[in-house]
Short mmCIF file of C-alpha atoms and ligand atoms in Angstrom, two decimals:
data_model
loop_
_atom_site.label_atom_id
_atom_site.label_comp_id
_atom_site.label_asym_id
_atom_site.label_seq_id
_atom_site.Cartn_x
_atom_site.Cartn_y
_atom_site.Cartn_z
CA UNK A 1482 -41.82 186.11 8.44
CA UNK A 1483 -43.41 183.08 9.77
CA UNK A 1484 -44.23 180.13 7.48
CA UNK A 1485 -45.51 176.85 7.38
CA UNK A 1486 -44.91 173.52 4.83
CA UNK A 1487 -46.78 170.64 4.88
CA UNK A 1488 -44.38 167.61 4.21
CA UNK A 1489 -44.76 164.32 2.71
CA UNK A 1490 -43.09 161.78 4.71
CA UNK A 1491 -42.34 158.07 3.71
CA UNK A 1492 -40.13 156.15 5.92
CA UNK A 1493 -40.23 153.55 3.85
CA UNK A 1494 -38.06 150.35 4.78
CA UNK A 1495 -35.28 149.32 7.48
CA UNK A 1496 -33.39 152.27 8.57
CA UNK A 1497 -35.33 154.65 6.92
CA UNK A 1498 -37.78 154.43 9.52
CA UNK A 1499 -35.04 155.01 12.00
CA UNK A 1500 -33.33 158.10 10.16
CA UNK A 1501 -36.73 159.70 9.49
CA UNK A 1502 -37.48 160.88 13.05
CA UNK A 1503 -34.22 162.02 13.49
CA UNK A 1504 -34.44 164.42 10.21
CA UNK A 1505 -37.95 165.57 11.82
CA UNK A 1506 -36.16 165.97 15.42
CA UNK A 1507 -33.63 168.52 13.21
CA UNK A 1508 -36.33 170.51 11.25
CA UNK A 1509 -38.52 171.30 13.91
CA UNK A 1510 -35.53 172.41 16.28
CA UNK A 1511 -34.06 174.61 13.28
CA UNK A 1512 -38.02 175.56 12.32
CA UNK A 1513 -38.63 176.37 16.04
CA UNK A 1514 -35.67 179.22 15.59
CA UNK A 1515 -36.48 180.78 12.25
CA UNK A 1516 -40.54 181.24 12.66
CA UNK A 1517 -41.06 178.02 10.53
CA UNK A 1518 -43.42 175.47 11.00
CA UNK A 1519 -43.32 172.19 9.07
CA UNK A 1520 -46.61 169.69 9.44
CA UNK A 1521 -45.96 166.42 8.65
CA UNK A 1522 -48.05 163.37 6.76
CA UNK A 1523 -46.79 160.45 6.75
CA UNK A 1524 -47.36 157.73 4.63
CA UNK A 1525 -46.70 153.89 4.82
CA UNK A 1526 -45.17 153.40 1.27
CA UNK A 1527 -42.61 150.59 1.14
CA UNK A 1528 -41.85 146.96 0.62
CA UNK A 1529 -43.91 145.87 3.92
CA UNK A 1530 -46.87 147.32 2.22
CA UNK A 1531 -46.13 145.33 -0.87
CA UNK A 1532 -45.60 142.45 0.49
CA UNK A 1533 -49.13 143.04 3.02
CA UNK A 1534 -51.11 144.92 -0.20
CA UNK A 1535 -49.55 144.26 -3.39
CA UNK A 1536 -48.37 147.68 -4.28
CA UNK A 1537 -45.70 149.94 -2.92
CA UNK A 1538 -48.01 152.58 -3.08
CA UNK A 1539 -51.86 153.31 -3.28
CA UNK A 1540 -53.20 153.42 -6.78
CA UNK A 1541 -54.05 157.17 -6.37
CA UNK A 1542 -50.85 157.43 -4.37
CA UNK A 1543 -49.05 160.06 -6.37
CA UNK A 1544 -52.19 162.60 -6.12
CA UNK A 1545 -52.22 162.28 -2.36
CA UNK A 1546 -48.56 163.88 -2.31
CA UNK A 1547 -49.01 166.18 -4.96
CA UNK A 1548 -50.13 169.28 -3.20
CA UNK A 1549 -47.49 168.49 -0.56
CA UNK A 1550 -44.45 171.59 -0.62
CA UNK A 1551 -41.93 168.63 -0.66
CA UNK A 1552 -41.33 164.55 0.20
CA UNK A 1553 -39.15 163.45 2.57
CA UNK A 1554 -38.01 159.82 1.95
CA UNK A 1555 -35.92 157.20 4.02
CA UNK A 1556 -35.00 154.68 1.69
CA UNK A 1557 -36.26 151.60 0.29
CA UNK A 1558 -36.02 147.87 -0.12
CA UNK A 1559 -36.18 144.76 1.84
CA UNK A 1560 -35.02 141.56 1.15
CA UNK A 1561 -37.49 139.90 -0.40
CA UNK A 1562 -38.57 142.06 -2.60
CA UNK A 1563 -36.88 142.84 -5.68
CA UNK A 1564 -35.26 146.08 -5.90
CA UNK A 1565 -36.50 146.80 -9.48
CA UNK A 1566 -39.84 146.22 -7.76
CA UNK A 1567 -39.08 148.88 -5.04
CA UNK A 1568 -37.62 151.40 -7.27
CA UNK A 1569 -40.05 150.99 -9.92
CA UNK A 1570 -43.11 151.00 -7.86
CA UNK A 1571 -42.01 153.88 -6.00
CA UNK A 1572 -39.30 156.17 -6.31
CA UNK A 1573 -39.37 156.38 -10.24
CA UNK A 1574 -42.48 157.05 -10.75
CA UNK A 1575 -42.32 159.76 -8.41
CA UNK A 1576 -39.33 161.48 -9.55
CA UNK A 1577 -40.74 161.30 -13.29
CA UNK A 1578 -44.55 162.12 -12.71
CA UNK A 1579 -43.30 165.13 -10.80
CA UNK A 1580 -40.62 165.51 -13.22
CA UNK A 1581 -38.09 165.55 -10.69
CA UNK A 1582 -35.28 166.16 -13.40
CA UNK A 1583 -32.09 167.18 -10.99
CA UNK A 1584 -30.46 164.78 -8.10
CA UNK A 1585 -28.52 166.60 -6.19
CA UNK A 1586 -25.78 164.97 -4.60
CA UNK A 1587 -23.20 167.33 -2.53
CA UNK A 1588 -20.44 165.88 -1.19
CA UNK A 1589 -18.02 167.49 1.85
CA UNK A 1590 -15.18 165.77 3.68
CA UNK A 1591 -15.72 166.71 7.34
CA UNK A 1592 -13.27 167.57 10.09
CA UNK A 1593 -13.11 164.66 12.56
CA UNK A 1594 -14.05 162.68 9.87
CA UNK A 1595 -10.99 160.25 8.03
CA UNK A 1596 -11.54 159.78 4.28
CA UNK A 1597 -10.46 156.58 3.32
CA UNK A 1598 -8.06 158.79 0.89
CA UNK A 1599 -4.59 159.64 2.38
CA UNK A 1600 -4.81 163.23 0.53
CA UNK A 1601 -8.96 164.03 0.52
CA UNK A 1602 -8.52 166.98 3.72
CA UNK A 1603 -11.43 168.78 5.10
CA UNK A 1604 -11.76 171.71 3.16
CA UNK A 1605 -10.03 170.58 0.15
CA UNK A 1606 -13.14 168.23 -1.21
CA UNK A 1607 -16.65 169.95 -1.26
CA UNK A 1608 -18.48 169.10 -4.44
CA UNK A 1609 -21.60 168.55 -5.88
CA UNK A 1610 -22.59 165.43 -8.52
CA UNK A 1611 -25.63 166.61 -10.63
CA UNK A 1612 -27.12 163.34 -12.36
CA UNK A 1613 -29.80 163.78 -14.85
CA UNK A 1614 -32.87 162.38 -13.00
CA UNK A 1615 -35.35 161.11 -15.78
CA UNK A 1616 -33.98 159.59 -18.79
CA UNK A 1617 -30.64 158.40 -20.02
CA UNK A 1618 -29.54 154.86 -19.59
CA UNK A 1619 -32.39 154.23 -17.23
CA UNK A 1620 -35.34 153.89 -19.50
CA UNK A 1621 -38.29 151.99 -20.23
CA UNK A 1622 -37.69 151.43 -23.86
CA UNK A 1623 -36.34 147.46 -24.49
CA UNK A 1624 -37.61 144.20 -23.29
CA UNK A 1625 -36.68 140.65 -23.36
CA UNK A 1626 -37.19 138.12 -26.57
CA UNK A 1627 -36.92 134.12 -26.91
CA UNK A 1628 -36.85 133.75 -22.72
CA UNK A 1629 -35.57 130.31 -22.00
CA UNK A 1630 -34.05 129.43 -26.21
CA UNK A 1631 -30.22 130.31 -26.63
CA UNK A 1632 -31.04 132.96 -28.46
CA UNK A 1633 -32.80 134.66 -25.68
CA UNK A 1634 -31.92 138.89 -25.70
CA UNK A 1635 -32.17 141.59 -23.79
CA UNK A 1636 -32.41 145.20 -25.16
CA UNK A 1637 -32.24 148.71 -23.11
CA UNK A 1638 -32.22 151.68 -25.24
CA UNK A 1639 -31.04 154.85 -23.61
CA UNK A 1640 -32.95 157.81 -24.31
CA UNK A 1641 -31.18 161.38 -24.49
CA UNK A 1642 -33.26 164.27 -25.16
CA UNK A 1643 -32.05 167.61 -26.65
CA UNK A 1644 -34.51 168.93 -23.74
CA UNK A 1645 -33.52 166.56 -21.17
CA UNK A 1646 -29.46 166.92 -21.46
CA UNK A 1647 -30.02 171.47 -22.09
CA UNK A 1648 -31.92 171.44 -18.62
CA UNK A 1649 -29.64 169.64 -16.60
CA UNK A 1650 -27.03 171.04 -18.42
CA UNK A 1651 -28.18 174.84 -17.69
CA UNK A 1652 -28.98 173.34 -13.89
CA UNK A 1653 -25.43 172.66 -13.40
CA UNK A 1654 -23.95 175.75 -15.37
CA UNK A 1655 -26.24 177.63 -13.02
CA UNK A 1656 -25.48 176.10 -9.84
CA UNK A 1657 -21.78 176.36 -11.01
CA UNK A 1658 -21.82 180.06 -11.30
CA UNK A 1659 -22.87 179.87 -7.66
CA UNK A 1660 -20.26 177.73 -6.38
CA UNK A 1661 -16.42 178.27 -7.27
CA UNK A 1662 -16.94 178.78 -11.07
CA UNK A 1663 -15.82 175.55 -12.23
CA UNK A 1664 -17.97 172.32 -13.94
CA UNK A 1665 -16.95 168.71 -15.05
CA UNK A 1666 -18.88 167.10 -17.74
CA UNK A 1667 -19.22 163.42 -17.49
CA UNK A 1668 -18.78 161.97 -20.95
CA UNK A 1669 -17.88 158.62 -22.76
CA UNK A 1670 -18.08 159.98 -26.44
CA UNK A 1671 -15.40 157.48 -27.65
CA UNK A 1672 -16.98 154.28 -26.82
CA UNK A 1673 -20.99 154.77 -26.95
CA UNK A 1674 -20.91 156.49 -29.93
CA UNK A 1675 -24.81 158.00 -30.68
CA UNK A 1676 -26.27 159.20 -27.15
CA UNK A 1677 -22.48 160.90 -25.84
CA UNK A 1678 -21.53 162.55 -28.72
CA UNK A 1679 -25.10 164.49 -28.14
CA UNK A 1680 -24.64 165.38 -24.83
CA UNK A 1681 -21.26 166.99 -24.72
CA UNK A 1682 -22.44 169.17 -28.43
CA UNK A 1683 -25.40 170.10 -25.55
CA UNK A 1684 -23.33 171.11 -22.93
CA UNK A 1685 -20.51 172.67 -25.42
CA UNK A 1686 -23.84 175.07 -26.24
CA UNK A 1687 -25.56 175.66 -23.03
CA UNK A 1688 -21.52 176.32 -21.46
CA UNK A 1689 -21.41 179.38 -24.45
CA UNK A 1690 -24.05 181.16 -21.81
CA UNK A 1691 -21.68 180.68 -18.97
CA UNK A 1692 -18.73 182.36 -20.13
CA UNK A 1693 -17.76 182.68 -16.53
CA UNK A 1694 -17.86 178.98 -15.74
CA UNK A 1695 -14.66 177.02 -16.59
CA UNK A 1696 -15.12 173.79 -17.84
CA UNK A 1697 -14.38 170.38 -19.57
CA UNK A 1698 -15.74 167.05 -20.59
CA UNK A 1699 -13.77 163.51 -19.31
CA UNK A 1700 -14.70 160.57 -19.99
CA UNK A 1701 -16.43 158.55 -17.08
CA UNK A 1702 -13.84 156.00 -16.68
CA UNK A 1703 -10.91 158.41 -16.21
CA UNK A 1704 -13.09 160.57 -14.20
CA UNK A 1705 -13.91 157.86 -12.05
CA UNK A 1706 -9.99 157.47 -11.06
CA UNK A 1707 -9.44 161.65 -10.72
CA UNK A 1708 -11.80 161.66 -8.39
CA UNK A 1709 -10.30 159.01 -6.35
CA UNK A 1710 -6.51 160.37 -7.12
CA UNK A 1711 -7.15 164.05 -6.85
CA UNK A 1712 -11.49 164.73 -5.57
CA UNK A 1713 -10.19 168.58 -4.80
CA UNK A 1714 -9.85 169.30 -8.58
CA UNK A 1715 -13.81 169.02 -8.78
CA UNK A 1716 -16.59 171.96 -7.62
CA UNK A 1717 -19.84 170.70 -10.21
CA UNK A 1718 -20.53 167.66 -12.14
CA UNK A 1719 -22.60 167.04 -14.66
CA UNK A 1720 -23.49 163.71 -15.36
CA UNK A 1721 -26.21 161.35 -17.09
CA UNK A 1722 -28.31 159.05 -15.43
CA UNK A 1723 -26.45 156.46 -14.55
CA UNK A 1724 -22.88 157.94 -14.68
CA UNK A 1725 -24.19 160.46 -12.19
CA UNK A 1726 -25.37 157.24 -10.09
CA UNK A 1727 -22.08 155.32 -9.70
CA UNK A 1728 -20.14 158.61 -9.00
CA UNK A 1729 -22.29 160.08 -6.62
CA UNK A 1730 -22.06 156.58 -4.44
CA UNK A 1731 -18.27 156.83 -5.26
CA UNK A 1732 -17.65 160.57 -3.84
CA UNK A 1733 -20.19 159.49 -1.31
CA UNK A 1734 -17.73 156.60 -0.32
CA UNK A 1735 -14.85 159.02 -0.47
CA UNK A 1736 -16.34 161.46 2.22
CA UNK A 1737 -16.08 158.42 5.04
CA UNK A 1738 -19.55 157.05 4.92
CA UNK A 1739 -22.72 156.17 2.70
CA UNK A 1740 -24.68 156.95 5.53
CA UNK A 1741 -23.60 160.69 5.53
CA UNK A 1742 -24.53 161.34 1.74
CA UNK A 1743 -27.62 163.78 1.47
CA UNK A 1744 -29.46 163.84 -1.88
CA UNK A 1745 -32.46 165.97 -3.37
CA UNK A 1746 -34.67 164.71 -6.32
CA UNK A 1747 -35.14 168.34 -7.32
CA UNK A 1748 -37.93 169.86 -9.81
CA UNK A 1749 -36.50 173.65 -10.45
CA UNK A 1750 -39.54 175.31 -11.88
CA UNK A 1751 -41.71 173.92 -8.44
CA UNK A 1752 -44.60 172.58 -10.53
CA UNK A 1753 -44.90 169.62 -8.11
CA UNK A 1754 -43.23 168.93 -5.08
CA UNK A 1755 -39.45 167.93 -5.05
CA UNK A 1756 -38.47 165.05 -2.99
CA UNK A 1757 -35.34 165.07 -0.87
CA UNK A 1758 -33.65 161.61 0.35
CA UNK A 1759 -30.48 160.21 1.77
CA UNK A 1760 -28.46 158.34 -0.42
CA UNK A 1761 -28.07 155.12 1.52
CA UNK A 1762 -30.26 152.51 1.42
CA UNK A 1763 -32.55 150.67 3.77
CA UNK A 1764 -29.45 148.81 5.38
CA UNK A 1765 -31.15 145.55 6.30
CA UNK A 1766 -28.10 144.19 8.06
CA UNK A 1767 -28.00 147.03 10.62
CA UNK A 1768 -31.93 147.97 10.67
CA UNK A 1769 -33.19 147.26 13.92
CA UNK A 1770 -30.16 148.36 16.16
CA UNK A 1771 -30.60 152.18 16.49
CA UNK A 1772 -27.14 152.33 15.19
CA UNK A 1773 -27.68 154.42 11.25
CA UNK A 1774 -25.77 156.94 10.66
CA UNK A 1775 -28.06 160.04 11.16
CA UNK A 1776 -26.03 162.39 8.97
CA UNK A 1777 -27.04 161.70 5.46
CA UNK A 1778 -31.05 162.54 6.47
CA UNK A 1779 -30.43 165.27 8.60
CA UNK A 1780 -28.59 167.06 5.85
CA UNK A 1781 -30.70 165.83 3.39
CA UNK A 1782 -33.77 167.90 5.51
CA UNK A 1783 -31.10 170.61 5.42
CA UNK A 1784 -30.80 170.73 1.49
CA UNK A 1785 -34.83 171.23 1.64
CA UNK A 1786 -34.86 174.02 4.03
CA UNK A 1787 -32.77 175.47 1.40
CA UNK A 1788 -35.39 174.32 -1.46
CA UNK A 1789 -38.32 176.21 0.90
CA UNK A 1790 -36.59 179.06 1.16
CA UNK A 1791 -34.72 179.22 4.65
CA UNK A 1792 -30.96 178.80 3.31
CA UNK A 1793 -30.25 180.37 6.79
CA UNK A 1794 -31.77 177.76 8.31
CA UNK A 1795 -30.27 175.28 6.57
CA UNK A 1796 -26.90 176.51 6.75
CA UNK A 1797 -27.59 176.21 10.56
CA UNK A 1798 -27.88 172.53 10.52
CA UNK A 1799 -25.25 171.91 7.88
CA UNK A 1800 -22.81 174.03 10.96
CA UNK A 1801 -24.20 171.69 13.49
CA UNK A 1802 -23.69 168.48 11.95
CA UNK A 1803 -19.85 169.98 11.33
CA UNK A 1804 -19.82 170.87 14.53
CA UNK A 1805 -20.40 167.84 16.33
CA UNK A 1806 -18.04 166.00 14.38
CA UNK A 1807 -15.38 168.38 14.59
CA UNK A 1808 -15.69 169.06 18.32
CA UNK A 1809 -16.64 166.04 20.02
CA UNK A 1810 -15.87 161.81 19.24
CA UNK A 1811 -19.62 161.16 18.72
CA UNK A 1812 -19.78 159.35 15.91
CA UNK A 1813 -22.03 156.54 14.66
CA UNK A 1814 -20.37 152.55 14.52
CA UNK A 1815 -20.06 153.35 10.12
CA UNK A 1816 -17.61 155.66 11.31
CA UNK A 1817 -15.86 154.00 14.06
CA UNK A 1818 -17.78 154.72 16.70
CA UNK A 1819 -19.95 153.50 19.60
CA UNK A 1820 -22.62 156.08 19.42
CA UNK A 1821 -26.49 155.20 18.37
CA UNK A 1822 -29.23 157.09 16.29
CA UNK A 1823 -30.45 159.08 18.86
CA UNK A 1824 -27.72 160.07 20.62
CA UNK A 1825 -26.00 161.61 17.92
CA UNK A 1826 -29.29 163.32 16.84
CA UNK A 1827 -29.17 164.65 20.27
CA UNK A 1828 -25.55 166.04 19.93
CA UNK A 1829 -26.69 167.92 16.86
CA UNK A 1830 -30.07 169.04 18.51
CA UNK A 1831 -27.61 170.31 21.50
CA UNK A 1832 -25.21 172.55 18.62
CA UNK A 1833 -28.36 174.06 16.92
CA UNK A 1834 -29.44 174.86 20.20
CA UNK A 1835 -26.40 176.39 21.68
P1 LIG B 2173 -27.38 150.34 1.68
O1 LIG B 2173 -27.06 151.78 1.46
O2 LIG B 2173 -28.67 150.05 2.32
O3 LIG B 2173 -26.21 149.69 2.57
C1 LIG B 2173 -24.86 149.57 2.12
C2 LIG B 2173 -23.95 149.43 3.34
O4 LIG B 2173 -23.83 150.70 3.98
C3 LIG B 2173 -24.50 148.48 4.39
O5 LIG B 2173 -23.44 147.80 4.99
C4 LIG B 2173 -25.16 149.39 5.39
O6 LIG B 2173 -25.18 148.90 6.71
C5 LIG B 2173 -24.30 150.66 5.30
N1 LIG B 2173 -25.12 151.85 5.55
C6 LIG B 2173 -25.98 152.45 4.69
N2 LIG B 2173 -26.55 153.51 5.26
C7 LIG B 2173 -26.05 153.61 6.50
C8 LIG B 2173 -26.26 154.52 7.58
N3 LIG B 2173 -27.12 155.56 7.49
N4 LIG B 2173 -25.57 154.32 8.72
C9 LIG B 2173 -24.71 153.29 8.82
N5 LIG B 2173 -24.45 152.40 7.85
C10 LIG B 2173 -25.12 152.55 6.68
O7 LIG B 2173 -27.27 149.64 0.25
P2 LIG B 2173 -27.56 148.10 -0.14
O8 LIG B 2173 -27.12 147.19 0.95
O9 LIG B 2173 -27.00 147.97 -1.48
O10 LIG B 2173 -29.13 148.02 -0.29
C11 LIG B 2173 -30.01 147.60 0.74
C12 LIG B 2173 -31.44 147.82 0.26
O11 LIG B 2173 -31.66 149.23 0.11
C13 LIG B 2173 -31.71 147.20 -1.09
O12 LIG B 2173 -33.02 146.68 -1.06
C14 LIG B 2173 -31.62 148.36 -2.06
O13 LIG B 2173 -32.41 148.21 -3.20
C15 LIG B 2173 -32.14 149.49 -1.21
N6 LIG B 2173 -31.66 150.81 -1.64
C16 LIG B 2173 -32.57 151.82 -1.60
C17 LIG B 2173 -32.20 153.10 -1.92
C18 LIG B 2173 -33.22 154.15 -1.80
O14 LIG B 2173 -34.23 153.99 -1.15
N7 LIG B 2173 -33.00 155.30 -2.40
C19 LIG B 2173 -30.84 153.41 -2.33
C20 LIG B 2173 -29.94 152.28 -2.28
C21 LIG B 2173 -30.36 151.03 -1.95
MG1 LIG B 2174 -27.14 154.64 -6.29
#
């Protein structure tokens, strides 16, 4: 059956400009073979348009995407411009307005591809962070009092919802079920005392509907080491805000590169478009060389072929990208290699092809 999804596209900054194309090279090679068309808008959101306009986005910006069937994002940030600017004038108000509540963050260790761990083997480590995506530590709820006096304070409350923690909870239970059966909880119950002990009383409940799902709760700072000591142990976790944040980029780091991590800002019940985006960010200190690592968008535009509905399709590219680094020494200067943007976008246009 033939289909076709109109896609939000914003570039954004540095090398999100240059991993964009490539992602769009991918889906229309992949769309070309399954009947699926994707049409593209594309939109100059980022910190150049700040800096030119004011505002990281039009005023009406968010209704202009809205209708879209997803957003595809590079990354961004610029120096210059302060990140809280970029992320608040952008990305958060996107994933919250469109209540974006899941990021997605699977990670794989690749053949052909070293981890910087001695005993992380292809095969072994293929897991999947779930952060909570709208509340938690990153709120709005604080501010600053007595700027400049010694007494000057800063106060961020972290919100936790019984709503908030049972949907992401249930997400991940869900997704487990899918997977190999097995879920981590990301707690720290023993030092933040209020918003922890909530969560893991959620996730004890939701994990009652899941009695196939095998499960338990660590706290974030031992987790943290596991991961590094023994990442094979782990299929799903579940994580808050900011935990899931740090341990995505860790596992992320783990795999080889930041510049292979994929990521989806995910809304399950598709009331408004979800918005899928590499993990990396804009790279200012390699922007401008045609050297980014192309893997992290082009599986990215994989995990939203999967969102639309063409998991074939996506498991295609997903194969190619493996391919390619399993069967030739193509590989990008992050991961040792003399290789630029294009040409390994053209590698993995050749294995989809073949
Ligand atoms: P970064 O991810 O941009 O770069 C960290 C390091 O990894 C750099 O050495 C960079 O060259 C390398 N790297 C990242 N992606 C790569 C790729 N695809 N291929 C090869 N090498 C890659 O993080 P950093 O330096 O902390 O932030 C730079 C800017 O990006 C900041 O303004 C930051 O706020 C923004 N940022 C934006 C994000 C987003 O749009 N979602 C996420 C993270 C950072
Ligand atoms: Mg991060």
């Amino acid at each position: 059956m033939s289909s076709t999804h109109r896609i939000a596209v914003i570039p954004g900054d540095g090398i999100g400009q240059e991993v964009c194309p490539a992602a769009r090279e991918v889906l229309d090679a992949v769309g070309g073979r399954h009947d699926v068309t994707f049409r593209y808008d594309e939109f100059d959101w980022s910190c150049a348009r700040y800096q030119r306009e004011g505002a990281m986005m039009p005023a009406d910006g968010l209704e202009q995407v809205r209708q879209h069937d997803a957003i595809f994002l590079g990354a961004v940030g610029a120096p210059g411009v302060p990140d809280h600017v970029s992320l608040w004038g952008l990305l958060i108000p996107i994933r919250r307005s469109f209540r974006q509540y899941v990021n997605l963050r699977p990670i794989k260790v690749f053949e052909g591809v070293p981890s910087p761990l001695r005993n992380a083997n292809p095969g072994d480590v293929d897991l999947v962070v779930v952060r909570e995506n709208m509340e938690g530590e990153y709120s709005e709820v604080g501010g600053r009092y007595g700027r400049g006096f010694p007494e000057e304070m800063a106060l961020q409350e972290a919100v936790f919802t019984r709503a908030g923690v049972t949907r992401i909870a249930d997400y991940a239970f869900e997704l487990a079920t899918r997977r190999g059966n097995r879920l981590t909880s990301a707690t720290k119950s023993n030092g933040i005392v209020h918003t922890m002990p909530f969560w893991d009383e959620i996730v004890a409940e939701r994990a009652a509907g899941y009695p196939g799902v095998s499960w338990n709760s660590e706290h974030i700072d031992a987790l943290a080491a596991k991961l590094v000591l023994d990442p094979a142990r782990f299929d799903v976790i579940v994580a808050s805000n900011l935990f899931g944040d740090i341990l995505s980029d860790l596992a992320a780091a783990l795999a080889g590169s930041i510049g292979m991590a994929p990521a989806g800002n995910i809304n399950p019940e598709r009331e408004f478009p979800s918005m899928f985006e590499p993990v990396h960010g804009s790279a200012p200190d390699i922007f401008g060389q045609g050297i980014a690592n192309p893997i992290g968008a082009i599986w990215t535009a994989a995990m939203m072929l999967e969102h639309l509905g063409h998991p074939a399709a996506a498991h295609e590219v997903l194969a190619a990208i493996a391919g390619v680094l399993a069967k030739t020494d193509l590989r990008t200067p992050d991961l040792g290699g003399s290789a630029t943007t294009t040409e390994f976008t053209a590698a993995v246009l050749q294995f989809l092809g073949g």
